[in-house]
Short mmCIF file of C-alpha atoms in Angstrom, two decimals:
data_model
loop_
_atom_site.label_atom_id
_atom_site.label_comp_id
_atom_site.label_asym_id
_atom_site.label_seq_id
_atom_site.Cartn_x
_atom_site.Cartn_y
_atom_site.Cartn_z
CA MET H 1 138.05 -17.28 97.27
CA CYS H 2 138.49 -14.03 99.20
CA GLY H 3 138.23 -13.06 102.84
CA ILE H 4 135.76 -10.55 104.28
CA VAL H 5 135.71 -9.03 107.76
CA GLY H 6 133.61 -6.23 109.19
CA LEU H 7 132.94 -4.69 112.59
CA HIS H 8 130.15 -2.28 113.57
CA LEU H 9 130.50 -0.93 117.12
CA ARG H 10 127.48 -0.11 119.24
CA GLU H 11 129.47 0.85 122.35
CA PRO H 12 131.58 4.05 122.16
CA ALA H 13 133.95 2.70 124.81
CA LEU H 14 135.23 0.19 122.22
CA GLU H 15 135.98 2.79 119.56
CA PRO H 16 139.67 3.22 120.56
CA ARG H 17 140.11 -0.48 119.73
CA LEU H 18 138.47 -0.50 116.29
CA GLY H 19 141.72 -0.75 114.31
CA GLU H 20 143.29 -3.26 116.68
CA LEU H 21 140.27 -5.56 116.41
CA LEU H 22 139.89 -5.13 112.64
CA ALA H 23 143.60 -5.90 112.12
CA ALA H 24 143.26 -9.06 114.20
CA MET H 25 140.22 -10.14 112.19
CA LEU H 26 141.99 -9.42 108.87
CA GLY H 27 144.95 -11.53 109.95
CA GLN H 28 142.67 -14.56 110.30
CA VAL H 29 141.57 -14.56 106.65
CA VAL H 30 144.94 -14.10 104.94
CA GLU H 31 144.88 -17.57 103.37
CA ARG H 32 141.63 -16.69 101.63
CA GLY H 33 143.27 -13.80 99.78
CA PRO H 34 147.04 -13.36 99.82
CA ASP H 35 147.24 -11.10 96.72
CA SER H 36 146.09 -7.75 98.11
CA ALA H 37 144.02 -6.19 100.85
CA GLY H 38 142.16 -3.09 101.87
CA VAL H 39 140.10 -1.55 104.62
CA ALA H 40 137.53 1.21 105.06
CA VAL H 41 137.30 2.87 108.45
CA TYR H 42 134.70 5.25 109.82
CA GLY H 43 135.34 7.81 112.52
CA ASP H 44 139.12 8.04 112.92
CA PRO H 45 139.88 11.73 113.65
CA ARG H 46 143.43 11.58 112.24
CA LEU H 47 142.56 9.93 108.93
CA SER H 48 139.25 11.75 108.56
CA PRO H 49 138.97 14.86 110.74
CA PRO H 50 135.40 15.77 111.70
CA GLY H 51 133.75 18.10 109.22
CA ARG H 52 136.41 17.56 106.54
CA THR H 53 136.01 15.71 103.27
CA VAL H 54 138.69 13.06 102.84
CA VAL H 55 139.62 11.64 99.44
CA SER H 56 141.56 8.38 99.07
CA LEU H 57 143.78 8.34 95.96
CA LEU H 58 145.92 5.88 94.03
CA GLY H 59 148.55 6.89 91.50
CA THR H 60 149.97 9.85 93.37
CA SER H 61 151.98 10.63 96.51
CA LYS H 62 151.98 12.99 99.45
CA ALA H 63 154.81 14.99 97.84
CA GLU H 64 152.95 15.32 94.54
CA VAL H 65 149.75 16.40 96.25
CA GLU H 66 151.51 19.03 98.34
CA ALA H 67 153.43 20.28 95.29
CA VAL H 68 150.31 21.01 93.22
CA LEU H 69 148.11 22.01 96.15
CA PRO H 70 150.28 23.88 98.68
CA GLY H 71 148.89 23.88 102.18
CA THR H 72 146.79 20.76 101.58
CA MET H 73 147.17 18.02 104.18
CA ALA H 74 148.00 14.55 102.83
CA ILE H 75 148.77 11.21 104.51
CA GLU H 76 150.58 8.35 102.77
CA ALA H 77 149.62 4.76 103.62
CA ASP H 78 151.27 2.24 101.29
CA ALA H 79 149.80 2.72 97.78
CA THR H 80 147.05 5.02 99.08
CA THR H 81 147.31 8.75 99.68
CA LEU H 82 144.63 10.39 101.81
CA VAL H 83 143.96 14.04 101.05
CA HIS H 84 141.83 16.44 103.06
CA ALA H 85 140.31 18.34 100.14
CA GLY H 86 137.34 18.21 97.80
CA VAL H 87 137.10 15.67 94.96
CA ASP H 88 136.61 18.26 92.23
CA ARG H 89 139.68 20.22 93.27
CA LEU H 90 141.82 17.09 93.37
CA SER H 91 140.57 15.78 90.03
CA ALA H 92 141.49 19.07 88.38
CA ALA H 93 144.94 19.21 89.98
CA LEU H 94 145.79 15.49 89.70
CA PRO H 95 143.94 14.14 86.63
CA GLU H 96 146.01 10.93 86.51
CA ALA H 97 145.17 9.90 90.08
CA THR H 98 142.33 7.45 90.78
CA VAL H 99 139.78 8.24 93.48
CA ILE H 100 139.07 5.10 95.52
CA GLY H 101 136.94 6.69 98.23
CA SER H 102 135.62 10.00 99.48
CA GLY H 103 133.41 11.34 102.21
CA GLU H 104 133.33 12.84 105.68
CA GLY H 105 134.46 10.70 108.60
CA PHE H 106 135.55 7.93 106.26
CA ALA H 107 138.80 6.68 104.72
CA VAL H 108 139.72 3.85 102.32
CA LEU H 109 143.19 2.27 102.34
CA LYS H 110 144.29 -0.49 99.97
CA GLY H 111 147.28 -2.00 98.21
CA THR H 112 148.90 -5.17 96.93
CA GLY H 113 150.96 -7.66 98.90
CA HIS H 114 150.57 -9.69 102.06
CA PRO H 115 147.52 -8.50 104.02
CA VAL H 116 149.28 -8.49 107.40
CA ALA H 117 152.15 -6.41 106.01
CA LEU H 118 149.64 -4.04 104.40
CA ALA H 119 147.74 -3.65 107.68
CA GLU H 120 151.03 -2.66 109.32
CA SER H 121 151.83 -0.16 106.57
CA PHE H 122 148.35 1.34 106.98
CA GLY H 123 148.92 1.70 110.74
CA LEU H 124 145.63 -0.12 111.14
CA ALA H 125 146.17 -1.27 114.72
CA GLY H 126 146.23 2.37 115.86
CA VAL H 127 143.04 3.43 114.08
CA THR H 128 139.99 4.42 116.10
CA GLY H 129 136.35 4.75 115.07
CA TRP H 130 132.92 3.18 115.11
CA GLN H 131 132.93 0.94 112.02
CA GLY H 132 135.38 -0.82 109.74
CA VAL H 133 135.41 -3.36 106.92
CA GLY H 134 138.31 -5.29 105.43
CA HIS H 135 139.07 -7.65 102.57
CA THR H 136 141.82 -10.02 101.48
CA ARG H 137 141.77 -10.79 97.77
CA MET H 138 142.55 -13.83 95.66
CA ALA H 139 142.27 -12.39 92.15
CA THR H 140 140.06 -14.19 89.63
CA GLU H 141 138.38 -11.63 87.37
CA SER H 142 141.12 -9.00 86.96
CA ALA H 143 144.80 -8.28 87.58
CA VAL H 144 146.43 -7.94 90.99
CA THR H 145 146.65 -4.16 91.31
CA PRO H 146 145.76 -1.63 94.01
CA GLU H 147 142.85 -0.55 91.78
CA GLY H 148 141.54 -4.13 91.77
CA ALA H 149 141.77 -4.51 95.54
CA HIS H 150 138.72 -4.13 97.74
CA PRO H 151 136.88 -2.22 99.18
CA PHE H 152 135.24 -0.57 96.19
CA SER H 153 133.99 2.83 97.25
CA VAL H 154 132.14 4.73 94.54
CA GLY H 155 129.56 6.73 96.52
CA PRO H 156 130.10 9.15 99.43
CA GLY H 157 131.00 7.12 102.50
CA GLN H 158 129.89 3.90 100.80
CA CYS H 159 131.95 0.78 100.21
CA LEU H 160 131.55 -2.84 99.14
CA VAL H 161 133.63 -5.95 99.76
CA HIS H 162 132.87 -9.13 97.85
CA ASN H 163 133.69 -12.82 97.96
CA GLY H 164 132.68 -14.61 94.77
CA SER H 165 132.11 -13.59 91.18
CA PHE H 166 129.36 -12.00 89.11
CA ALA H 167 128.74 -13.96 85.92
CA ASN H 168 126.91 -11.16 84.06
CA HIS H 169 129.05 -8.22 85.15
CA ALA H 170 130.02 -7.30 81.55
CA THR H 171 126.37 -6.91 80.56
CA ILE H 172 125.53 -4.78 83.59
CA ARG H 173 128.67 -2.68 83.08
CA ARG H 174 127.52 -1.86 79.55
CA GLU H 175 124.05 -0.95 80.81
CA LEU H 176 125.44 1.34 83.51
CA ARG H 177 127.86 2.99 81.08
CA ALA H 178 124.93 3.71 78.79
CA GLN H 179 123.38 5.59 81.72
CA GLY H 180 126.53 7.66 82.22
CA VAL H 181 128.23 5.63 84.94
CA GLU H 182 132.04 5.61 84.68
CA PHE H 183 134.35 2.78 85.78
CA ASP H 184 137.94 2.71 87.06
CA SER H 185 138.73 -1.00 86.57
CA GLU H 186 137.59 -4.22 84.88
CA ASN H 187 136.89 -5.83 88.25
CA ASP H 188 133.46 -7.47 88.50
CA SER H 189 133.11 -6.27 92.09
CA GLU H 190 133.27 -2.66 90.95
CA VAL H 191 130.17 -3.33 88.85
CA GLY H 192 128.30 -4.37 92.00
CA ALA H 193 129.48 -1.27 93.85
CA ARG H 194 128.49 1.01 90.93
CA PHE H 195 125.08 -0.64 90.68
CA ILE H 196 124.39 -0.08 94.39
CA ALA H 197 125.62 3.53 94.26
CA HIS H 198 123.42 4.15 91.22
CA GLN H 199 120.35 2.79 93.02
CA LEU H 200 121.08 4.87 96.13
CA ALA H 201 121.50 7.99 93.99
CA GLN H 202 118.06 7.32 92.48
CA GLY H 203 116.46 7.25 95.92
CA ALA H 204 116.52 3.59 96.98
CA ASP H 205 117.59 2.80 100.53
CA LEU H 206 120.38 0.30 101.12
CA GLU H 207 118.05 -2.65 101.70
CA LYS H 208 116.18 -1.97 98.44
CA ALA H 209 119.43 -1.50 96.50
CA LEU H 210 120.71 -4.88 97.66
CA LYS H 211 117.40 -6.59 96.86
CA LEU H 212 117.61 -5.16 93.34
CA LEU H 213 121.17 -6.44 93.04
CA CYS H 214 119.98 -9.95 93.95
CA GLU H 215 117.32 -9.73 91.23
CA ARG H 216 119.72 -8.47 88.55
CA PHE H 217 123.09 -10.15 89.18
CA ASP H 218 123.94 -13.77 88.38
CA GLY H 219 126.76 -15.62 90.11
CA PHE H 220 127.99 -16.60 93.53
CA TYR H 221 128.57 -13.89 96.10
CA THR H 222 128.68 -12.78 99.67
CA LEU H 223 128.66 -9.00 100.02
CA LEU H 224 129.30 -6.67 102.94
CA VAL H 225 128.26 -3.10 102.17
CA SER H 226 128.78 -0.16 104.51
CA THR H 227 127.69 3.47 104.43
CA GLY H 228 128.00 6.44 106.75
CA ASP H 229 125.29 5.00 108.99
CA SER H 230 124.77 1.37 107.92
CA PHE H 231 126.35 -2.08 107.81
CA ALA H 232 124.67 -4.67 105.53
CA VAL H 233 125.20 -8.28 104.46
CA VAL H 234 123.64 -10.27 101.63
CA ARG H 235 124.35 -13.60 99.90
CA ASP H 236 123.23 -15.07 96.58
CA ALA H 237 120.38 -17.55 96.14
CA ILE H 238 122.62 -20.60 96.62
CA ALA H 239 124.71 -19.07 99.43
CA CYS H 240 127.74 -21.20 98.65
CA LYS H 241 130.23 -18.50 99.69
CA PRO H 242 130.85 -18.66 103.45
CA ALA H 243 129.61 -15.99 105.82
CA LEU H 244 128.98 -15.77 109.55
CA VAL H 245 127.48 -12.95 111.56
CA ALA H 246 128.00 -12.47 115.30
CA GLU H 247 125.96 -9.99 117.30
CA THR H 248 126.18 -8.72 120.88
CA ASP H 249 124.83 -5.70 122.71
CA VAL H 250 128.09 -3.82 122.03
CA TRP H 251 129.03 -4.85 118.47
CA VAL H 252 127.95 -6.60 115.27
CA ALA H 253 130.57 -8.41 113.19
CA MET H 254 130.69 -10.37 109.97
CA ALA H 255 133.45 -12.62 108.61
CA SER H 256 134.09 -15.36 106.08
CA GLU H 257 135.32 -17.69 108.83
CA TYR H 258 134.60 -18.13 112.54
CA ARG H 259 138.24 -17.76 113.53
CA ALA H 260 138.08 -14.09 112.47
CA LEU H 261 135.21 -13.59 114.91
CA ASP H 262 136.92 -15.48 117.71
CA VAL H 263 139.35 -12.57 118.28
CA LEU H 264 136.53 -10.25 119.41
CA PRO H 265 135.82 -9.47 123.06
CA GLY H 266 132.70 -11.20 124.36
CA ILE H 267 132.43 -13.60 121.43
CA GLU H 268 131.42 -16.34 123.87
CA HIS H 269 128.18 -14.42 124.53
CA ALA H 270 127.39 -13.54 120.91
CA ARG H 271 124.46 -14.71 118.85
CA ILE H 272 126.11 -16.33 115.84
CA PHE H 273 124.30 -17.24 112.65
CA GLU H 274 124.78 -17.88 108.96
CA PRO H 275 122.93 -15.36 106.77
CA GLU H 276 120.07 -16.85 104.77
CA PRO H 277 120.17 -16.81 100.94
CA GLU H 278 119.08 -13.50 99.37
CA GLU H 279 117.99 -12.09 102.73
CA VAL H 280 119.32 -8.58 103.33
CA TYR H 281 120.55 -7.88 106.86
CA VAL H 282 121.07 -4.22 107.80
CA TRP H 283 122.30 -2.68 111.04
CA ARG H 284 122.22 1.09 111.49
CA ARG H 285 124.06 3.44 113.76
#
C-alpha cells in the first residue's frame, strides 16, 4: 500500500501554487506510505533554471559537489542534492553518487521519514511550476532507503510512481540487463521505470510504452508516469489498487484517495472517474 498524487496544470495562473497544492495532496496520503516520500516537479525556475540541465543526486552533499566542481551551483534538500551541471561531468567527479533524475526544467527530490516532514525539508510549499507528482511509500519489495523511494526517474525528464507490486520483476530485470540496462536498486518499481525508458528510447510513445508494460508485467499496480510534456495513468487488468482522476478546464489530477483531490480549487466542478483496467490515459501540455 502506497500513496500516489499528481497534478498537471492547464492554467498558467495556477503555476505559483503548484508546490502548495502538491504538498496538501501529499499530506492526505501519509497513512498509505509512512516510510519515505518523494516528488518530481516541472517548471520551478529556482530548482531547475530554464535552459539548464539539473541532476538530482543521492550519496553526496552541496559541500562535496562544490569542492570537486568549483563554481557549480548545488541545492540541498534533505537526502537529495540538486546540481546544475551535466550528468557525465558529475558521474566522473562523483562516482559514488547515485543519479535519481536529470533533465531540463525538472527536479526530483526524495528521502526517508515522515512524508509531511520531508515535504517541509524540500520546501515543497514554495515550489512553482506546471506539473508535479508525489509518492508516499510503504516498503514491501526492498529496504527503506532514499534510493528505494519514489519517484523513479531513469530517462530525461521522465518519472514513475507506483502503488502495488510486480510479480515478475526479477525476470524482466534480467532481460533488461542482458540488453545493457543498468539498475540502481532492487526495487520492483525501478524495473517498471527502466522498461518504460527503454521503450521510449527505442521510439515508442508514452501510450505505447505503457501498453507494452501491461502486456509484459504481472502483478497488481497503479502507475502515474510523467515526462517533459505528458502525464499518464494506467492500472493492471484487475485494477485492485485504488486510483481516481479529476479533470477540470484548468487542471488534471490523480490520487490514490479522494481526500487528496478534495484540497484542489474547483474540485466541486471536476469530472471525477476511476480509470478502467489496462486503459492508458494520457494528458499532454
